[in-house]
PDB file of C-alpha atoms in Angstrom:
ATOM      1  CA  MET A   1    -166.422-136.947  71.501  1.00 46.00           C
ATOM      2  CA  VAL A   2    -169.542-138.893  72.404  1.00 48.00           C
ATOM      3  CA  PRO A   3    -170.575-139.064  76.050  1.00 50.00           C
ATOM      4  CA  ILE A   4    -170.791-142.439  77.745  1.00 47.00           C
ATOM      5  CA  ILE A   5    -174.485-141.940  78.516  1.00 52.00           C
ATOM      6  CA  GLU A   6    -176.506-141.182  75.382  1.00 55.00           C
ATOM      7  CA  GLU A   7    -179.790-140.594  77.103  1.00 62.00           C
ATOM      8  CA  LYS A   8    -182.953-139.803  75.142  1.00 79.00           C
ATOM      9  CA  LEU A   9    -183.487-136.206  76.114  1.00 86.00           C
ATOM     10  CA  PRO A  10    -187.101-135.257  76.902  1.00 91.00           C
ATOM     11  CA  ILE A  11    -187.040-132.287  74.522  1.00 93.00           C
ATOM     12  CA  PRO A  12    -188.360-131.799  70.977  1.00 93.00           C
ATOM     13  CA  GLY A  13    -186.394-133.471  68.188  1.00 91.00           C
ATOM     14  CA  GLU A  14    -186.037-130.204  66.265  1.00 94.00           C
ATOM     15  CA  LEU A  15    -184.297-128.638  69.268  1.00 96.00           C
ATOM     16  CA  ILE A  16    -181.965-131.624  69.540  1.00 94.00           C
ATOM     17  CA  ALA A  17    -181.116-131.178  65.839  1.00 94.00           C
ATOM     18  CA  LYS A  18    -180.336-127.481  66.424  1.00 96.00           C
ATOM     19  CA  MET A  19    -178.196-128.335  69.453  1.00 95.00           C
ATOM     20  CA  LYS A  20    -176.220-130.834  67.353  1.00 95.00           C
ATOM     21  CA  GLU A  21    -175.633-128.139  64.711  1.00 95.00           C
ATOM     22  CA  THR A  22    -174.561-125.464  67.208  1.00 94.00           C
ATOM     23  CA  GLN A  23    -170.803-125.366  67.586  1.00 91.00           C
ATOM     24  CA  GLN A  24    -168.953-123.930  70.581  1.00 89.00           C
ATOM     25  CA  ASN A  25    -165.578-122.339  71.133  1.00 82.00           C
ATOM     26  CA  PRO A  26    -163.167-125.316  71.387  1.00 82.00           C
ATOM     27  CA  ARG A  27    -161.099-123.449  73.984  1.00 83.00           C
ATOM     28  CA  TYR A  28    -164.000-123.821  76.421  1.00 80.00           C
ATOM     29  CA  HIS A  29    -165.879-126.706  74.825  1.00 87.00           C
ATOM     30  CA  ALA A  30    -163.539-129.123  73.083  1.00 83.00           C
ATOM     31  CA  GLU A  31    -166.337-131.703  73.301  1.00 89.00           C
ATOM     32  CA  GLY A  32    -167.887-129.932  70.305  1.00 87.00           C
ATOM     33  CA  ASN A  33    -171.508-129.015  69.871  1.00 94.00           C
ATOM     34  CA  VAL A  34    -174.148-128.041  72.436  1.00 95.00           C
ATOM     35  CA  TYR A  35    -175.774-131.472  72.312  1.00 95.00           C
ATOM     36  CA  ASN A  36    -172.520-133.251  73.248  1.00 94.00           C
ATOM     37  CA  HIS A  37    -171.992-130.799  76.106  1.00 94.00           C
ATOM     38  CA  THR A  38    -175.550-131.309  77.372  1.00 95.00           C
ATOM     39  CA  LEU A  39    -175.101-135.080  77.407  1.00 94.00           C
ATOM     40  CA  LEU A  40    -171.794-134.727  79.268  1.00 94.00           C
ATOM     41  CA  VAL A  41    -173.375-132.445  81.874  1.00 95.00           C
ATOM     42  CA  LEU A  42    -176.202-134.937  82.338  1.00 95.00           C
ATOM     43  CA  GLU A  43    -173.650-137.742  82.644  1.00 94.00           C
ATOM     44  CA  LYS A  44    -171.811-135.802  85.373  1.00 95.00           C
ATOM     45  CA  PHE A  45    -175.126-135.207  87.163  1.00 97.00           C
ATOM     46  CA  HIS A  46    -175.795-138.956  87.203  1.00 95.00           C
ATOM     47  CA  ALA A  47    -172.220-139.679  88.342  1.00 95.00           C
ATOM     48  CA  HIS A  48    -171.926-137.029  91.067  1.00 95.00           C
ATOM     49  CA  ALA A  49    -175.397-136.112  92.392  1.00 95.00           C
ATOM     50  CA  TYR A  50    -174.924-138.610  95.231  1.00 95.00           C
ATOM     51  CA  GLU A  51    -172.065-136.433  96.574  1.00 94.00           C
ATOM     52  CA  PHE A  52    -174.591-133.821  97.662  1.00 94.00           C
ATOM     53  CA  ASP A  53    -177.352-134.029 100.232  1.00 94.00           C
ATOM     54  CA  LEU A  54    -180.222-133.539  97.762  1.00 96.00           C
ATOM     55  CA  THR A  55    -183.926-134.074  98.170  1.00 97.00           C
ATOM     56  CA  ASP A  56    -185.847-135.817  95.397  1.00 96.00           C
ATOM     57  CA  GLU A  57    -187.227-132.434  94.366  1.00 96.00           C
ATOM     58  CA  GLU A  58    -183.731-130.925  94.166  1.00 97.00           C
ATOM     59  CA  ARG A  59    -182.563-133.881  92.044  1.00 97.00           C
ATOM     60  CA  THR A  60    -185.483-133.257  89.682  1.00 97.00           C
ATOM     61  CA  ILE A  61    -184.638-129.551  89.462  1.00 98.00           C
ATOM     62  CA  LEU A  62    -180.961-130.239  88.762  1.00 98.00           C
ATOM     63  CA  TYR A  63    -181.782-132.974  86.227  1.00 97.00           C
ATOM     64  CA  TRP A  64    -183.916-130.578  84.206  1.00 98.00           C
ATOM     65  CA  ALA A  65    -181.387-127.747  84.566  1.00 98.00           C
ATOM     66  CA  CYS A  66    -178.733-130.059  83.095  1.00 97.00           C
ATOM     67  CA  ILE A  67    -180.941-130.722  80.087  1.00 97.00           C
ATOM     68  CA  LEU A  68    -182.201-127.175  79.518  1.00 98.00           C
ATOM     69  CA  HIS A  69    -179.358-124.864  80.547  1.00 97.00           C
ATOM     70  CA  ASP A  70    -177.964-124.277  77.030  1.00 96.00           C
ATOM     71  CA  THR A  71    -181.179-124.449  74.987  1.00 97.00           C
ATOM     72  CA  GLY A  72    -180.711-120.773  74.142  1.00 97.00           C
ATOM     73  CA  LYS A  73    -177.369-121.322  72.427  1.00 96.00           C
ATOM     74  CA  PRO A  74    -178.835-122.296  69.023  1.00 96.00           C
ATOM     75  CA  GLU A  75    -180.670-118.951  69.009  1.00 96.00           C
ATOM     76  CA  VAL A  76    -177.688-116.693  69.706  1.00 92.00           C
ATOM     77  CA  THR A  77    -174.492-118.520  68.690  1.00 88.00           C
ATOM     78  CA  HIS A  78    -172.511-116.927  65.878  1.00 92.00           C
ATOM     79  CA  LEU A  79    -168.948-116.526  64.660  1.00 89.00           C
ATOM     80  CA  LYS A  80    -167.238-113.383  65.903  1.00 93.00           C
ATOM     81  CA  ASN A  81    -163.632-112.737  64.913  1.00 93.00           C
ATOM     82  CA  GLY A  82    -163.241-116.410  63.998  1.00 90.00           C
ATOM     83  CA  ARG A  83    -164.602-117.708  67.350  1.00 91.00           C
ATOM     84  CA  TRP A  84    -167.967-119.166  68.286  1.00 88.00           C
ATOM     85  CA  VAL A  85    -169.704-116.955  70.853  1.00 87.00           C
ATOM     86  CA  SER A  86    -173.104-117.324  72.511  1.00 89.00           C
ATOM     87  CA  THR A  87    -173.537-114.120  74.477  1.00 91.00           C
ATOM     88  CA  GLY A  88    -176.957-113.958  76.093  1.00 91.00           C
ATOM     89  CA  HIS A  89    -177.717-117.648  75.740  1.00 94.00           C
ATOM     90  CA  GLU A  90    -178.880-117.868  79.347  1.00 94.00           C
ATOM     91  CA  GLU A  91    -181.712-115.347  78.860  1.00 95.00           C
ATOM     92  CA  ALA A  92    -182.519-116.738  75.403  1.00 96.00           C
ATOM     93  CA  GLY A  93    -182.933-120.194  76.926  1.00 96.00           C
ATOM     94  CA  VAL A  94    -185.534-119.215  79.523  1.00 97.00           C
ATOM     95  CA  PRO A  95    -188.603-119.043  77.212  1.00 98.00           C
ATOM     96  CA  ILE A  96    -187.496-122.188  75.367  1.00 98.00           C
ATOM     97  CA  ALA A  97    -187.032-124.057  78.646  1.00 98.00           C
ATOM     98  CA  ARG A  98    -190.384-122.729  79.933  1.00 98.00           C
ATOM     99  CA  ASP A  99    -192.199-124.034  76.839  1.00 97.00           C
ATOM    100  CA  ILE A 100    -190.607-127.461  77.266  1.00 97.00           C
ATOM    101  CA  LEU A 101    -191.380-127.626  80.983  1.00 98.00           C
ATOM    102  CA  LEU A 102    -195.008-126.687  80.373  1.00 97.00           C
ATOM    103  CA  GLN A 103    -195.298-129.910  78.351  1.00 96.00           C
ATOM    104  CA  HIS A 104    -194.446-131.888  81.504  1.00 95.00           C
ATOM    105  CA  PRO A 105    -197.366-131.698  83.953  1.00 95.00           C
ATOM    106  CA  GLU A 106    -195.444-133.758  86.511  1.00 95.00           C
ATOM    107  CA  ILE A 107    -193.240-130.693  87.098  1.00 96.00           C
ATOM    108  CA  SER A 108    -194.885-128.309  89.560  1.00 96.00           C
ATOM    109  CA  GLU A 109    -194.978-124.565  89.036  1.00 97.00           C
ATOM    110  CA  SER A 110    -192.538-124.133  91.926  1.00 96.00           C
ATOM    111  CA  GLN A 111    -190.102-126.642  90.418  1.00 97.00           C
ATOM    112  CA  ARG A 112    -190.462-125.002  86.999  1.00 97.00           C
ATOM    113  CA  GLU A 113    -189.554-121.594  88.420  1.00 97.00           C
ATOM    114  CA  ARG A 114    -186.509-122.999  90.216  1.00 97.00           C
ATOM    115  CA  ILE A 115    -185.347-124.772  87.033  1.00 98.00           C
ATOM    116  CA  LEU A 116    -185.801-121.583  85.006  1.00 98.00           C
ATOM    117  CA  ASP A 117    -183.801-119.636  87.614  1.00 96.00           C
ATOM    118  CA  LEU A 118    -180.912-122.069  87.154  1.00 97.00           C
ATOM    119  CA  VAL A 119    -181.142-121.718  83.360  1.00 97.00           C
ATOM    120  CA  LYS A 120    -181.119-117.927  83.676  1.00 96.00           C
ATOM    121  CA  TRP A 121    -178.267-117.672  86.183  1.00 94.00           C
ATOM    122  CA  HIS A 122    -176.215-120.797  85.411  1.00 93.00           C
ATOM    123  CA  PHE A 123    -173.116-118.962  84.237  1.00 87.00           C
ATOM    124  CA  VAL A 124    -172.885-116.617  87.241  1.00 88.00           C
ATOM    125  CA  PRO A 125    -170.566-118.717  89.451  1.00 87.00           C
ATOM    126  CA  LEU A 126    -167.946-118.790  86.692  1.00 81.00           C
ATOM    127  CA  ARG A 127    -168.463-115.300  85.213  1.00 79.00           C
ATOM    128  CA  TRP A 128    -168.589-113.579  88.585  1.00 79.00           C
ATOM    129  CA  GLY A 129    -165.711-115.689  89.867  1.00 75.00           C
ATOM    130  CA  LEU A 130    -163.557-114.442  87.002  1.00 70.00           C
ATOM    131  CA  LYS A 131    -164.547-110.837  87.767  1.00 73.00           C
ATOM    132  CA  ARG A 132    -164.098-111.284  91.537  1.00 77.00           C
ATOM    133  CA  VAL A 133    -167.498-109.778  92.210  1.00 76.00           C
ATOM    134  CA  ASP A 134    -168.209-108.343  95.657  1.00 83.00           C
ATOM    135  CA  LEU A 135    -170.029-110.554  98.157  1.00 84.00           C
ATOM    136  CA  GLN A 136    -172.895-108.057  98.263  1.00 86.00           C
ATOM    137  CA  GLU A 137    -173.803-108.926  94.657  1.00 88.00           C
ATOM    138  CA  TYR A 138    -174.037-112.603  95.580  1.00 86.00           C
ATOM    139  CA  GLN A 139    -176.293-111.655  98.485  1.00 89.00           C
ATOM    140  CA  GLN A 140    -178.533-109.784  96.057  1.00 89.00           C
ATOM    141  CA  LEU A 141    -178.577-112.795  93.715  1.00 85.00           C
ATOM    142  CA  SER A 142    -179.592-115.044  96.604  1.00 90.00           C
ATOM    143  CA  THR A 143    -182.941-113.249  96.641  1.00 88.00           C
ATOM    144  CA  GLN A 144    -183.532-114.394  93.055  1.00 88.00           C
ATOM    145  CA  THR A 145    -182.259-117.972  92.995  1.00 91.00           C
ATOM    146  CA  ASN A 146    -181.042-120.759  95.251  1.00 93.00           C
ATOM    147  CA  LEU A 147    -177.258-120.282  95.421  1.00 93.00           C
ATOM    148  CA  ARG A 148    -176.657-123.778  96.748  1.00 95.00           C
ATOM    149  CA  LEU A 149    -178.372-125.429  93.764  1.00 96.00           C
ATOM    150  CA  LEU A 150    -176.717-122.933  91.425  1.00 95.00           C
ATOM    151  CA  GLY A 151    -173.298-123.921  92.746  1.00 95.00           C
ATOM    152  CA  ILE A 152    -174.034-127.633  92.483  1.00 96.00           C
ATOM    153  CA  PHE A 153    -175.277-127.172  88.934  1.00 96.00           C
ATOM    154  CA  ALA A 154    -172.180-125.125  88.035  1.00 95.00           C
ATOM    155  CA  TYR A 155    -170.052-128.051  89.203  1.00 95.00           C
ATOM    156  CA  PHE A 156    -171.870-130.436  86.820  1.00 96.00           C
ATOM    157  CA  ASP A 157    -171.654-127.871  84.013  1.00 95.00           C
ATOM    158  CA  ILE A 158    -167.891-127.473  84.352  1.00 93.00           C
ATOM    159  CA  LEU A 159    -167.292-131.211  84.734  1.00 93.00           C
ATOM    160  CA  GLY A 160    -169.329-131.685  81.547  1.00 91.00           C
ATOM    161  CA  ARG A 161    -166.916-129.836  79.322  1.00 90.00           C
ATOM    162  CA  LEU A 162    -163.457-130.354  77.955  1.00 89.00           C
ATOM    163  CA  CYS A 163    -161.639-127.060  78.344  1.00 87.00           C
ATOM    164  CA  GLU A 164    -158.327-125.378  78.865  1.00 83.00           C
ATOM    165  CA  ARG A 165    -157.525-124.551  82.480  1.00 86.00           C
ATOM    166  CA  LYS A 166    -160.222-126.874  83.811  1.00 88.00           C
ATOM    167  CA  PRO A 167    -158.515-127.219  87.226  1.00 91.00           C
ATOM    168  CA  VAL A 168    -158.551-123.409  87.619  1.00 89.00           C
ATOM    169  CA  VAL A 169    -162.211-123.225  86.639  1.00 89.00           C
ATOM    170  CA  LEU A 170    -163.144-126.050  89.011  1.00 92.00           C
ATOM    171  CA  ALA A 171    -161.281-124.226  91.790  1.00 92.00           C
ATOM    172  CA  MET A 172    -163.476-121.159  91.180  1.00 89.00           C
ATOM    173  CA  ILE A 173    -166.612-123.293  91.395  1.00 92.00           C
ATOM    174  CA  ARG A 174    -165.315-124.925  94.580  1.00 92.00           C
ATOM    175  CA  HIS A 175    -164.684-121.456  96.031  1.00 89.00           C
ATOM    176  CA  PHE A 176    -168.252-120.481  95.147  1.00 90.00           C
ATOM    177  CA  ASN A 177    -169.649-123.630  96.775  1.00 92.00           C
ATOM    178  CA  GLU A 178    -167.385-123.672  99.834  1.00 91.00           C
ATOM    179  CA  TYR A 179    -167.056-119.966 100.617  1.00 89.00           C
ATOM    180  CA  ILE A 180    -169.609-117.789  98.801  1.00 90.00           C
ATOM    181  CA  VAL A 181    -172.716-119.931  99.345  1.00 92.00           C
ATOM    182  CA  PRO A 182    -172.129-120.649 103.077  1.00 91.00           C
ATOM    183  CA  THR A 183    -171.185-117.024 103.741  1.00 90.00           C
ATOM    184  CA  VAL A 184    -174.316-115.672 102.048  1.00 90.00           C
ATOM    185  CA  LEU A 185    -176.534-118.247 103.774  1.00 83.00           C
ATOM    186  CA  GLN A 186    -175.064-117.415 107.197  1.00 83.00           C
ATOM    187  CA  GLU A 187    -175.591-113.699 106.707  1.00 76.00           C
ATOM    188  CA  SER A 188    -179.172-114.080 105.456  1.00 63.00           C
TER     189      SER A 188
END
């Protein structure tokens, strides 16, 4: 599966090669390797960013989060019981993403920190949605990252994959964006 948009990613060629070699569990990522998924997420960003009231700075943050969110997968992905797993890829991606962002002086320190927060926490809306985490934990998370941008990014991330039960997963992300985020913001 090759995405419609094959954009030249602004990351080192050796990382792109590793992303192309890193397979994913086809149950959650039938599109194949990490590189294909990244391109699909970026494609969904380009196709759907207009649906949200985003500032130019927020668009920049989300663009880079789309590119960098799974850069940790080549470091941690392995076969476990016949399945590809990448536990801890979010944390593993933070230093890699930081090194890449430091090569781009047009990205401010504030933007860099917000991008790195999205890399670190990008799986929370889905993981916590599956666990039905208490609202108080989301409130705590809101002190560490922007929940609104996290929810928007999660939408692009889920749209950028071919997976079983995609409608169910998208419903969880919608719940996060339409209920969790507004509730936390109102109570803050």
